[in-house]
PDB file of C-alpha atoms in Angstrom:
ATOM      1  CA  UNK A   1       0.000   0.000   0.000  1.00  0.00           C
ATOM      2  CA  UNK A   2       2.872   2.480   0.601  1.00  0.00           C
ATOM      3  CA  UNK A   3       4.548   1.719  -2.493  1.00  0.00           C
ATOM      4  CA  UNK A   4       1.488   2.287  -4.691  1.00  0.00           C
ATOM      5  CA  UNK A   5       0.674   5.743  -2.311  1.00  0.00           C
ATOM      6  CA  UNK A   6       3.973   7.013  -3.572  1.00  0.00           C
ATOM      7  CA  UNK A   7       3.892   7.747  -7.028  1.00  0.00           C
ATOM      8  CA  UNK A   8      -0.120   9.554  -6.249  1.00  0.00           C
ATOM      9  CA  UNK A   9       1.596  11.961  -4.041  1.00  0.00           C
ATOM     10  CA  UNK A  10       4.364  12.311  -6.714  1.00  0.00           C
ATOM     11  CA  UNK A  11       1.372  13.293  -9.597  1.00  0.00           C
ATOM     12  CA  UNK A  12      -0.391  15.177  -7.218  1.00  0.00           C
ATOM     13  CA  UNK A  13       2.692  17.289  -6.248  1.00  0.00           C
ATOM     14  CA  UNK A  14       3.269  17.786 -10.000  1.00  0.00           C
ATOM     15  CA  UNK A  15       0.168  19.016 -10.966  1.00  0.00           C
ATOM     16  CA  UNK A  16       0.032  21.511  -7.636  1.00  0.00           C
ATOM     17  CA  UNK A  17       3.626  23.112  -9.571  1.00  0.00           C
ATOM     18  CA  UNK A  18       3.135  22.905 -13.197  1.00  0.00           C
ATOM     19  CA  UNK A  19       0.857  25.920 -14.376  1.00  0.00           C
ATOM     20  CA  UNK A  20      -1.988  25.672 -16.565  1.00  0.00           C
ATOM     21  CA  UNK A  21      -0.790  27.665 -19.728  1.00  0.00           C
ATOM     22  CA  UNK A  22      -4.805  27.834 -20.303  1.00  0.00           C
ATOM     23  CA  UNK A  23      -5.936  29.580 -17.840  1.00  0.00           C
ATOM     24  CA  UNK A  24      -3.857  32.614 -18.600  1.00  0.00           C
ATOM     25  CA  UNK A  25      -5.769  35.677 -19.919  1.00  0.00           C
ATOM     26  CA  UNK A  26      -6.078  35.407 -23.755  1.00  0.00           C
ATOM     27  CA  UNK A  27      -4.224  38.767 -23.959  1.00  0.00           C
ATOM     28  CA  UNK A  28      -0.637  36.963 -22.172  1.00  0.00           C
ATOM     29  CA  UNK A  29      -1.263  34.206 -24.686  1.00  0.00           C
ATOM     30  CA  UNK A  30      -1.137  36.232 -27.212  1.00  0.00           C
ATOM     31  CA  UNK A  31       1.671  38.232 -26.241  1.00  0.00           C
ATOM     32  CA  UNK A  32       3.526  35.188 -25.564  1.00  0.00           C
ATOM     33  CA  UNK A  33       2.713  33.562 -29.081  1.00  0.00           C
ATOM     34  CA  UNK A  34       3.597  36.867 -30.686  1.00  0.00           C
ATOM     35  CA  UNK A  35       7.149  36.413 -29.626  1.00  0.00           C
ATOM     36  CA  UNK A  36       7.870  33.077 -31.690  1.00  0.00           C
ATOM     37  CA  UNK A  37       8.363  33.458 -35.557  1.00  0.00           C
ATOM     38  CA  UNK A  38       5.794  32.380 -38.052  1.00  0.00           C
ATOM     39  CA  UNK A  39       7.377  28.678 -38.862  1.00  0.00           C
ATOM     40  CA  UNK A  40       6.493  27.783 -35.261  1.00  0.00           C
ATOM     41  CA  UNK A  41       3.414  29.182 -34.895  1.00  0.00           C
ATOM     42  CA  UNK A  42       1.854  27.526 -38.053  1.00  0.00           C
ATOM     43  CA  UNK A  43       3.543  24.003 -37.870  1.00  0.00           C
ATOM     44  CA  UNK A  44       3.574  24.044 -33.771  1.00  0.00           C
ATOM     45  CA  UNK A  45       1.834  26.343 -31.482  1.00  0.00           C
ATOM     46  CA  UNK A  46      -1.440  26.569 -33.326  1.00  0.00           C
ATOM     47  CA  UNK A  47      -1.902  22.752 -33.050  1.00  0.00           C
ATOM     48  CA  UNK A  48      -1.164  22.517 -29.331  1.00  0.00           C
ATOM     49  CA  UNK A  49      -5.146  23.182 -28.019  1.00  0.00           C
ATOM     50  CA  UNK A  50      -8.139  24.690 -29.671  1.00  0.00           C
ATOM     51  CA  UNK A  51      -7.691  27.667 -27.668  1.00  0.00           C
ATOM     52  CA  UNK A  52      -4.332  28.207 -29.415  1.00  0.00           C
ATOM     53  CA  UNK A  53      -5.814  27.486 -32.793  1.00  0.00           C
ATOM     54  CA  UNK A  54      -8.502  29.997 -32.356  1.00  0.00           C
ATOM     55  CA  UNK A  55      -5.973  32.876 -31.391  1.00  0.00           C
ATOM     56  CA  UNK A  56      -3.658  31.650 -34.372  1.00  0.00           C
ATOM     57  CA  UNK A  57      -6.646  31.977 -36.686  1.00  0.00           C
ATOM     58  CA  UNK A  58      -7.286  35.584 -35.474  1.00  0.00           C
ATOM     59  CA  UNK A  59      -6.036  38.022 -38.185  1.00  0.00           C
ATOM     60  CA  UNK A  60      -4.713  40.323 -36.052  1.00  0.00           C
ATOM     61  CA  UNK A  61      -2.123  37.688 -35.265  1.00  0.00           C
ATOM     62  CA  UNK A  62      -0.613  38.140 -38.594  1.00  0.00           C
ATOM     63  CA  UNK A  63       0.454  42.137 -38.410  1.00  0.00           C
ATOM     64  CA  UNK A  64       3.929  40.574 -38.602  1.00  0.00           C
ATOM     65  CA  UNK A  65       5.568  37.795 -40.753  1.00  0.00           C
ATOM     66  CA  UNK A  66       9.360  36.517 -39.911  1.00  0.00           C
ATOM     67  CA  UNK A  67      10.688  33.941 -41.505  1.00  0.00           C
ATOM     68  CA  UNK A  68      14.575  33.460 -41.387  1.00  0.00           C
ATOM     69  CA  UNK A  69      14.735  30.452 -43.068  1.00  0.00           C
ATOM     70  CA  UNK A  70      17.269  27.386 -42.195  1.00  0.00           C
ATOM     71  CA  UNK A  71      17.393  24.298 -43.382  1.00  0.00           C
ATOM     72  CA  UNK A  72      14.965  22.796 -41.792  1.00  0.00           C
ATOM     73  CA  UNK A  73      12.358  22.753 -44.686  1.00  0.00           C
ATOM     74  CA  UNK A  74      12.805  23.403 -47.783  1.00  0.00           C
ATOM     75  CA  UNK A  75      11.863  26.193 -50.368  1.00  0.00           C
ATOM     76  CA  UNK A  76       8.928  24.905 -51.122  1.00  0.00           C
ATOM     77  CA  UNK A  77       7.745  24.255 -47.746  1.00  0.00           C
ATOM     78  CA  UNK A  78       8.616  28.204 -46.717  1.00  0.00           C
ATOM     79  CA  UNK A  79       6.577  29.565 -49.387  1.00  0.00           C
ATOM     80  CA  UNK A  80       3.669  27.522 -48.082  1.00  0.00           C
ATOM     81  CA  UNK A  81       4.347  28.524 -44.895  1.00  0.00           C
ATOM     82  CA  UNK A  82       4.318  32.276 -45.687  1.00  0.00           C
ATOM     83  CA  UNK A  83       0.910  31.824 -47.799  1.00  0.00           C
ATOM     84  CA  UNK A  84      -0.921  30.510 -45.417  1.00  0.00           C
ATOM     85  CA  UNK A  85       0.560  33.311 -42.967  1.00  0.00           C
ATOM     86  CA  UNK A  86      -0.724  36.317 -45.848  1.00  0.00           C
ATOM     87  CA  UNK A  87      -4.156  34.042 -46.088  1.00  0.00           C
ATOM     88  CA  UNK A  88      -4.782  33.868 -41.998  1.00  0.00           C
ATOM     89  CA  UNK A  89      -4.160  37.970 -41.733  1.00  0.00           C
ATOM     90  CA  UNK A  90      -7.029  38.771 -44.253  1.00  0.00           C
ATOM     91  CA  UNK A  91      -5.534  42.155 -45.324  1.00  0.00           C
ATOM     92  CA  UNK A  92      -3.875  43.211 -41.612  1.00  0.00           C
ATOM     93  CA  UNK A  93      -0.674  42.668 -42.335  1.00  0.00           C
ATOM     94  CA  UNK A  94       2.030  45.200 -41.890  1.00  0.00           C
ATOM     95  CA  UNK A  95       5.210  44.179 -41.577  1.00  0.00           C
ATOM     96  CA  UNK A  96       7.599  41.150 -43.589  1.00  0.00           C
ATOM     97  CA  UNK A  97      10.753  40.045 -42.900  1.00  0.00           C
ATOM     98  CA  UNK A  98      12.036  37.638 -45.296  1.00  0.00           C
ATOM     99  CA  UNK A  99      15.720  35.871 -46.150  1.00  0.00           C
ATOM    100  CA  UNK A 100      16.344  33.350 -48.762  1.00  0.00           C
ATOM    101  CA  UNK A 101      12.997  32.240 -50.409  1.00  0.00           C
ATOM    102  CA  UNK A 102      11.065  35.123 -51.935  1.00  0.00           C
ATOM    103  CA  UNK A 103      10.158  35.111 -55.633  1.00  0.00           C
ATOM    104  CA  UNK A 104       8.547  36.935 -57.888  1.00  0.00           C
ATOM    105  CA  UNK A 105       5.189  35.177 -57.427  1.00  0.00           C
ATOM    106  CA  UNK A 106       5.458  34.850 -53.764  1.00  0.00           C
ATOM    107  CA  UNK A 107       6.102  38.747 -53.217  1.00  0.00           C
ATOM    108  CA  UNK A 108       3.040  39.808 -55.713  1.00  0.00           C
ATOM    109  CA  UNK A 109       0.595  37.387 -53.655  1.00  0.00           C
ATOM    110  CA  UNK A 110       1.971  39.444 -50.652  1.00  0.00           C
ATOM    111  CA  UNK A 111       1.514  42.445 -51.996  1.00  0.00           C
ATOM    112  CA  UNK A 112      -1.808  41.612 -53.776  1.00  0.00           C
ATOM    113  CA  UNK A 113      -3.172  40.448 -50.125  1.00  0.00           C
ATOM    114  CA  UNK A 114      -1.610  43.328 -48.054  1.00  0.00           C
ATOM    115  CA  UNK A 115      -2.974  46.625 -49.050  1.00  0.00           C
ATOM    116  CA  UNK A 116      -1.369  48.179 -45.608  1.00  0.00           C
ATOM    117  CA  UNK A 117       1.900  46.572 -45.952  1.00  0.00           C
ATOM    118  CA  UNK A 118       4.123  49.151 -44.112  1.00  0.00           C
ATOM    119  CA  UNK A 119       7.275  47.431 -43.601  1.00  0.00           C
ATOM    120  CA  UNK A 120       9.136  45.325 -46.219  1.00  0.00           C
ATOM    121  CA  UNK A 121      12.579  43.281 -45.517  1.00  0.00           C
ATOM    122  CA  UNK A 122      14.163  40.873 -48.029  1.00  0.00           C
ATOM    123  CA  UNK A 123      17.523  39.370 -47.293  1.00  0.00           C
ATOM    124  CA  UNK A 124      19.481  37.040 -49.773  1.00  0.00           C
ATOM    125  CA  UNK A 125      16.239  36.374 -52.070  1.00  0.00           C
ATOM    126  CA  UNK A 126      18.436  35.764 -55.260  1.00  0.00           C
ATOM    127  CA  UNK A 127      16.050  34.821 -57.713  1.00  0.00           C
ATOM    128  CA  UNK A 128      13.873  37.871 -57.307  1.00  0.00           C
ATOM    129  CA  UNK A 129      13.815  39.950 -60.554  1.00  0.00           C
ATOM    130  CA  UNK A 130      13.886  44.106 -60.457  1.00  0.00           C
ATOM    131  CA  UNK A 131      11.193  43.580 -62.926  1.00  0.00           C
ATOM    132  CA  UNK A 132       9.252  41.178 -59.739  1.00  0.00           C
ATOM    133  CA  UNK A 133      10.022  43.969 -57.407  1.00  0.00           C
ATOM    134  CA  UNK A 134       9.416  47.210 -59.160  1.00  0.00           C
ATOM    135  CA  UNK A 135       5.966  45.713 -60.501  1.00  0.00           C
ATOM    136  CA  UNK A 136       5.212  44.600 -56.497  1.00  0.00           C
ATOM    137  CA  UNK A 137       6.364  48.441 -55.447  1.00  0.00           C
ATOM    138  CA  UNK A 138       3.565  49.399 -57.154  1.00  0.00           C
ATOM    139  CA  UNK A 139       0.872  47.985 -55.054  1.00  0.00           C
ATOM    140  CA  UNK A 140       2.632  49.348 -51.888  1.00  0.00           C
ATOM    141  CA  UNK A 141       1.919  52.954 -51.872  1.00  0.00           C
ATOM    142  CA  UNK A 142       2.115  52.977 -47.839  1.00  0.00           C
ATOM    143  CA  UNK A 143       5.446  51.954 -47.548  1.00  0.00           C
ATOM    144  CA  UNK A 144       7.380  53.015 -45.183  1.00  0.00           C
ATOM    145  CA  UNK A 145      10.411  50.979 -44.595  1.00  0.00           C
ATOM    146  CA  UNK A 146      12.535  49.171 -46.953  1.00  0.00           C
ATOM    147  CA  UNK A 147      15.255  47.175 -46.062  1.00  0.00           C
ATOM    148  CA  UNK A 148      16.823  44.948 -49.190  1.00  0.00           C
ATOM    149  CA  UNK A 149      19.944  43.219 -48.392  1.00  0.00           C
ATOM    150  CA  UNK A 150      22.570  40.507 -50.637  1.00  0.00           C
ATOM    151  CA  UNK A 151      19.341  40.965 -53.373  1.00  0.00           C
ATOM    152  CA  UNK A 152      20.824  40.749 -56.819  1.00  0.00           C
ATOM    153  CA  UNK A 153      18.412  44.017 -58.484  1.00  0.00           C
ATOM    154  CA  UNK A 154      18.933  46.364 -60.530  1.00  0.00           C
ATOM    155  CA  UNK A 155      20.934  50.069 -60.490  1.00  0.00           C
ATOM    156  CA  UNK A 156      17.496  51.402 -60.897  1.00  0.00           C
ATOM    157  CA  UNK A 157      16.465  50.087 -57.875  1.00  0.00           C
ATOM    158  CA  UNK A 158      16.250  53.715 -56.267  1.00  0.00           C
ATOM    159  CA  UNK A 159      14.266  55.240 -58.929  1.00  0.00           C
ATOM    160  CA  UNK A 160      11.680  52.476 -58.578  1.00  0.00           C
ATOM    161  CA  UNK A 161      11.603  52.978 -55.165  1.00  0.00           C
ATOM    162  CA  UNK A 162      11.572  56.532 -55.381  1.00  0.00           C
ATOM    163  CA  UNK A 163       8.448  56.358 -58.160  1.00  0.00           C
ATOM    164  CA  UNK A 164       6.041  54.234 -56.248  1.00  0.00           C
ATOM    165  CA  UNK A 165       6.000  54.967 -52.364  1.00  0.00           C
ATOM    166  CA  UNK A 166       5.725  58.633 -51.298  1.00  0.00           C
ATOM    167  CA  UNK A 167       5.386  57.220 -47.898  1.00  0.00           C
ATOM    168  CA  UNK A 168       8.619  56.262 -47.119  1.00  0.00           C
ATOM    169  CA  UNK A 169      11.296  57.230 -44.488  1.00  0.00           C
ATOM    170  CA  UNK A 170      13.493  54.632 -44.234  1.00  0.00           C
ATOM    171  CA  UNK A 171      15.483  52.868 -46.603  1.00  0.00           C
ATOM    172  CA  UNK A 172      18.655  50.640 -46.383  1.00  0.00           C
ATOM    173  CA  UNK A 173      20.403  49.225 -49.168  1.00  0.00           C
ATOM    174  CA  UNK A 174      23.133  46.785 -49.346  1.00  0.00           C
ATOM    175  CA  UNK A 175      23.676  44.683 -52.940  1.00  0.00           C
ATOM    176  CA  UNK A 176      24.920  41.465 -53.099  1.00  0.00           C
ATOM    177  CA  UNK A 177      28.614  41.307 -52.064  1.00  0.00           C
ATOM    178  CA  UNK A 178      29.661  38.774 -55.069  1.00  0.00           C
ATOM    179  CA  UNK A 179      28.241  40.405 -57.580  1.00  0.00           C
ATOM    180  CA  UNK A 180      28.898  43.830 -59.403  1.00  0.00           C
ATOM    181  CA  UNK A 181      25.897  44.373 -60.926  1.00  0.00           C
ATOM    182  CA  UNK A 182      22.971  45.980 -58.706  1.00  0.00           C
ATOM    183  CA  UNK A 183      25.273  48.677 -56.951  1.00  0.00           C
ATOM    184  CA  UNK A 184      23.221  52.055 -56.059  1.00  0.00           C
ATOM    185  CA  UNK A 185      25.923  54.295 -57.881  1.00  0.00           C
ATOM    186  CA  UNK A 186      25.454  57.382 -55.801  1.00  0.00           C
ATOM    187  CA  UNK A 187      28.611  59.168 -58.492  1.00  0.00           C
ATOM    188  CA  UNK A 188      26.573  59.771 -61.672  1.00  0.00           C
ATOM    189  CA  UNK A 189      24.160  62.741 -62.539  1.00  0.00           C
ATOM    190  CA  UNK A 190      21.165  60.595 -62.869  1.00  0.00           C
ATOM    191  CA  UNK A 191      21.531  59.381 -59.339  1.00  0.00           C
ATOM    192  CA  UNK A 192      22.272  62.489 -58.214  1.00  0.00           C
ATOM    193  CA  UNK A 193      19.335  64.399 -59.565  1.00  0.00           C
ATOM    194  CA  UNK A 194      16.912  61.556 -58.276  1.00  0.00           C
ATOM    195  CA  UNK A 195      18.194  62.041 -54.469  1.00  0.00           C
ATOM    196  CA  UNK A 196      17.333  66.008 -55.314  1.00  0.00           C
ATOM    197  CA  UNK A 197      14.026  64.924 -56.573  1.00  0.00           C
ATOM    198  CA  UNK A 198      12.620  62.567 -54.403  1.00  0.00           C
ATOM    199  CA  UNK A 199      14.194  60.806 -51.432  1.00  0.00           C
ATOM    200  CA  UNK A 200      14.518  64.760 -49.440  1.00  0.00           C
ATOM    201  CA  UNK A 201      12.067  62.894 -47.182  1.00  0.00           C
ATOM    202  CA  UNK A 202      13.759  59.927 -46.256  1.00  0.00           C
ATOM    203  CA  UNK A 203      15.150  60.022 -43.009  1.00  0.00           C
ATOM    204  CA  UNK A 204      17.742  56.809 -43.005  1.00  0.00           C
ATOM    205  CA  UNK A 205      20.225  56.216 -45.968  1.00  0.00           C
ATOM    206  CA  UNK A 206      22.092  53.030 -45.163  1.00  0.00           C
ATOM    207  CA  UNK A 207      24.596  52.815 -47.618  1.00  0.00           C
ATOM    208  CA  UNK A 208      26.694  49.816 -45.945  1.00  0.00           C
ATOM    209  CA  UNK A 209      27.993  47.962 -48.759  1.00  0.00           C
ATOM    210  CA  UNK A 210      31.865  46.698 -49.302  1.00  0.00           C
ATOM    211  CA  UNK A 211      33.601  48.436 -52.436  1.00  0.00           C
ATOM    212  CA  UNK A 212      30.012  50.859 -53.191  1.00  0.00           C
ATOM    213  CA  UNK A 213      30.529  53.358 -55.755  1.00  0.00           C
ATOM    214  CA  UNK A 214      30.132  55.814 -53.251  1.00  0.00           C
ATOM    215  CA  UNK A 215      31.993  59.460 -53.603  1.00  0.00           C
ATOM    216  CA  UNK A 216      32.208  62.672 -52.221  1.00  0.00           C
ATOM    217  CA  UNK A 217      29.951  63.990 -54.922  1.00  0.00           C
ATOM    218  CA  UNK A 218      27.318  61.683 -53.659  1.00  0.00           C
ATOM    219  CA  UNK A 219      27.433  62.101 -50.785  1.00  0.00           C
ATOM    220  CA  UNK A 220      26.995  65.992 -51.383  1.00  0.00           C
ATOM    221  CA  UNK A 221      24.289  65.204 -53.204  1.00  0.00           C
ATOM    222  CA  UNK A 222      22.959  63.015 -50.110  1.00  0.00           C
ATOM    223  CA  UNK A 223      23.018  65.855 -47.757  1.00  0.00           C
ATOM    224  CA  UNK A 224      21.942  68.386 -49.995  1.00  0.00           C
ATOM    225  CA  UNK A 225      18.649  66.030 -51.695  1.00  0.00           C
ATOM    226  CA  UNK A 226      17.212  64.761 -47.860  1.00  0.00           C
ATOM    227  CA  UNK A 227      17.252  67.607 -45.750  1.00  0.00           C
ATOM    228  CA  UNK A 228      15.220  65.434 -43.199  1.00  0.00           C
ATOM    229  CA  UNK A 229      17.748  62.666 -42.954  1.00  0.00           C
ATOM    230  CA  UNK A 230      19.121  61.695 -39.490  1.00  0.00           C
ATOM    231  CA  UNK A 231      20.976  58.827 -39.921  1.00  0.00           C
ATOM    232  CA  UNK A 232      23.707  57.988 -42.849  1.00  0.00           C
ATOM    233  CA  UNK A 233      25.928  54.984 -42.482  1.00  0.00           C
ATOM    234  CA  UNK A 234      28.795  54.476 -44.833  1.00  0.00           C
ATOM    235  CA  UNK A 235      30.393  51.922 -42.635  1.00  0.00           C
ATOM    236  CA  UNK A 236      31.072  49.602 -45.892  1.00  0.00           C
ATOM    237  CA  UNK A 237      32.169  52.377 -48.299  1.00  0.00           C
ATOM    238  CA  UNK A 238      35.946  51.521 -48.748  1.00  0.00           C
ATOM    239  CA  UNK A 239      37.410  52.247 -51.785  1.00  0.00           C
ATOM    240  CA  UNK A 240      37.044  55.915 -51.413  1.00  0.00           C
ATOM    241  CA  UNK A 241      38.464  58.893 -48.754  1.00  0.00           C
ATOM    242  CA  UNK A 242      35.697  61.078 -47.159  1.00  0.00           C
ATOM    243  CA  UNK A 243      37.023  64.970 -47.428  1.00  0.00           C
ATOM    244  CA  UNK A 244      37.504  66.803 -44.244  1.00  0.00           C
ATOM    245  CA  UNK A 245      35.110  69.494 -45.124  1.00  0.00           C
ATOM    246  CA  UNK A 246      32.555  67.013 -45.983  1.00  0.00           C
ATOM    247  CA  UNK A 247      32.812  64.680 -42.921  1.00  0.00           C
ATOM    248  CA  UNK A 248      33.017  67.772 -41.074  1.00  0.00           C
ATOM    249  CA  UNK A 249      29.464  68.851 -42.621  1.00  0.00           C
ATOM    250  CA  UNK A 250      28.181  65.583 -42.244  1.00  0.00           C
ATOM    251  CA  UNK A 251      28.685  65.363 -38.257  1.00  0.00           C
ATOM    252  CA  UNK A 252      27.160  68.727 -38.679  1.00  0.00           C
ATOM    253  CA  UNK A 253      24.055  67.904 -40.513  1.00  0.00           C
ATOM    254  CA  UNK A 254      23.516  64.509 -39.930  1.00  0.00           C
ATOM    255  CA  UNK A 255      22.144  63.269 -36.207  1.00  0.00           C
ATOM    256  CA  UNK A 256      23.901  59.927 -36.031  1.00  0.00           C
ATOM    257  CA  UNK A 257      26.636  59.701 -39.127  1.00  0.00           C
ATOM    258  CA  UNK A 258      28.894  56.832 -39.413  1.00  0.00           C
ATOM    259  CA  UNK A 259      32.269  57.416 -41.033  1.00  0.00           C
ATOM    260  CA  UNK A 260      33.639  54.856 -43.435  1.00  0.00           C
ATOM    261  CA  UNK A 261      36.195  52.691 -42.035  1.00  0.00           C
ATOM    262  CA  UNK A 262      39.166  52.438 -43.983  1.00  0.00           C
ATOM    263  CA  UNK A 263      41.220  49.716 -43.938  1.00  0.00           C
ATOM    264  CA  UNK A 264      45.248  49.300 -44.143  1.00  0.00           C
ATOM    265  CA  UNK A 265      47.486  46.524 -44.206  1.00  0.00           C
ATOM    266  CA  UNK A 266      50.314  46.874 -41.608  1.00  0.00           C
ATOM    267  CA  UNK A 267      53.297  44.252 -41.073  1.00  0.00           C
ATOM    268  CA  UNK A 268      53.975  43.173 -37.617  1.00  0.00           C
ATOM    269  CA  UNK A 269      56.794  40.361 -36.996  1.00  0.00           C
ATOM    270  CA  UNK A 270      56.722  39.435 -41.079  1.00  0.00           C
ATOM    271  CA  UNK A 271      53.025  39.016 -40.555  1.00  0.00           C
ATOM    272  CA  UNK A 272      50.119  41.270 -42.569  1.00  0.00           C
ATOM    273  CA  UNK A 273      47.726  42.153 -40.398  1.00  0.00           C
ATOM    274  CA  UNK A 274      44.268  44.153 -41.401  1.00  0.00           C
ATOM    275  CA  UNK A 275      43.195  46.617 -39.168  1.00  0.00           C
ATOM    276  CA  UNK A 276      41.359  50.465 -38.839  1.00  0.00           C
ATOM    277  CA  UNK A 277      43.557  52.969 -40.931  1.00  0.00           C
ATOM    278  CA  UNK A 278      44.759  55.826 -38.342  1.00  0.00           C
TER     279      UNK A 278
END
């Protein structure tokens, strides 16, 4: 009788120190489900009880899509994933983060689905076009945040940008590293003229990009085009020498600027070393 007494107390002890995720109010569980990314809450969390299907049903769940993707599934699986993610927020959502999968299709049935998209990030997504992404710019006239990075588009890529959302204020650029093609050449007049014409507004220029075209010219035009900005980072720009005058202005002018760091080699014991220029 003792022996079989034992493992009851053990249960009942158990159950007195687990908590009971359900009887949280909804509002916690949704804060709490809001934390993981969207992978986990479609093939996971929304299968643990009905009450966490119905909250994953709930549009409002879907403001935000992030999906990093690893190789857990693959390509195919991610663009399922993010479809059913645009389906389940009914026209809500706001903000997408995505690295790796996006295509051309994939980012038009965002776009076609999210009137109020407000935020778009696309990391590494090689195979989509500038045709793919000016002709999904289109539909986004709310913009207000663009963030491509390692994305192999276009030089045009700031005139599209520039064309189809009025709305935006932030913008950060960085091509892909292996590949010439797509740099934002911020020397020549037509680039020039554009900041003039219609990125005054934006208010972050990230141009962080190893061996951009960068020069003091453009970045002239920079500061003289967005009036408004507050935060130009040219952390990546190597293969040129910022002016004294111009740095100068740009502490002046700009709220948070971020020099370029240039680079020397220096020999120490027969060894090269690479290290911040003096």
């Amino acid at each position: 009788m003792e022996s079989s007494s034992i493992p009851s107390l053990a249960v009942q002890t158990e159950s007195l120190t687990v908590p009971n995720w359900l009887e949280l109010p909804r509002d916690a569980t949704v804060n709490i489900l809001q934390k993981l990314n969207t992978v986990d809450i479609i093939t996971r969390a929304c299968h643990v009880c009905p009450l966490w299907w119905n909250i994953c049903k709930d549009p409002s769940m879907w403001r935000t899509i992030r999906m990093n993707m690893d190789l857990t599934y693959n390509r195919a699986c991610w663009k399922k994933i993010c479809h059913t993610a645009v389906g389940r927020s009914r026209g809500q959502l706001e903000d997408v983060n995505i690295k790796y999968f996006a295509t051309d299709d994939l980012l038009q049935y965002i776009v076609d689905c999210s009137k109020q998209l407000r935020r778009l990030r696309l990391i590494d997504c090689r195979s989509l076009t500038y045709e793919g992404f000016s002709e999904a710019l289109n539909k986004l006239p709310l913009l207000e945040a663009l963030d491509i990075y390692h994305c192999t588009l276009s030089e045009d890529l700031l005139e599209v940008v520039g064309r189809h959302c009025p709305l935006l204020n932030s913008l950060r650029y960085r091509n892909s590293i292996d590949d010439e093609e797509g740099y934002i050449d911020i020397s020549n007049e037509h680039e020039l003229a554009l900041l003039e014409e219609t990125f005054w507004r934006v208010g972050f220029y990230n141009i962080l990009n190893t061996g951009n075209f960068v020069t003091n010219e453009g970045v002239s035009a920079i500061l003289d085009g967005c009036p408004l900005l507050e935060t130009l980072d040219l952390r990546g720009c190597r293969s040129w020498v910022l002016s004294d005058s111009l740095e100068k202005r740009c502490h002046q002018q700009i709220q948070d600027f971020r020099s370029p760091i240039y680079y020397v080699y220096f020999s120490f014991n027969g060894q090269l070393i690479l290290g911040p220029a003096k």
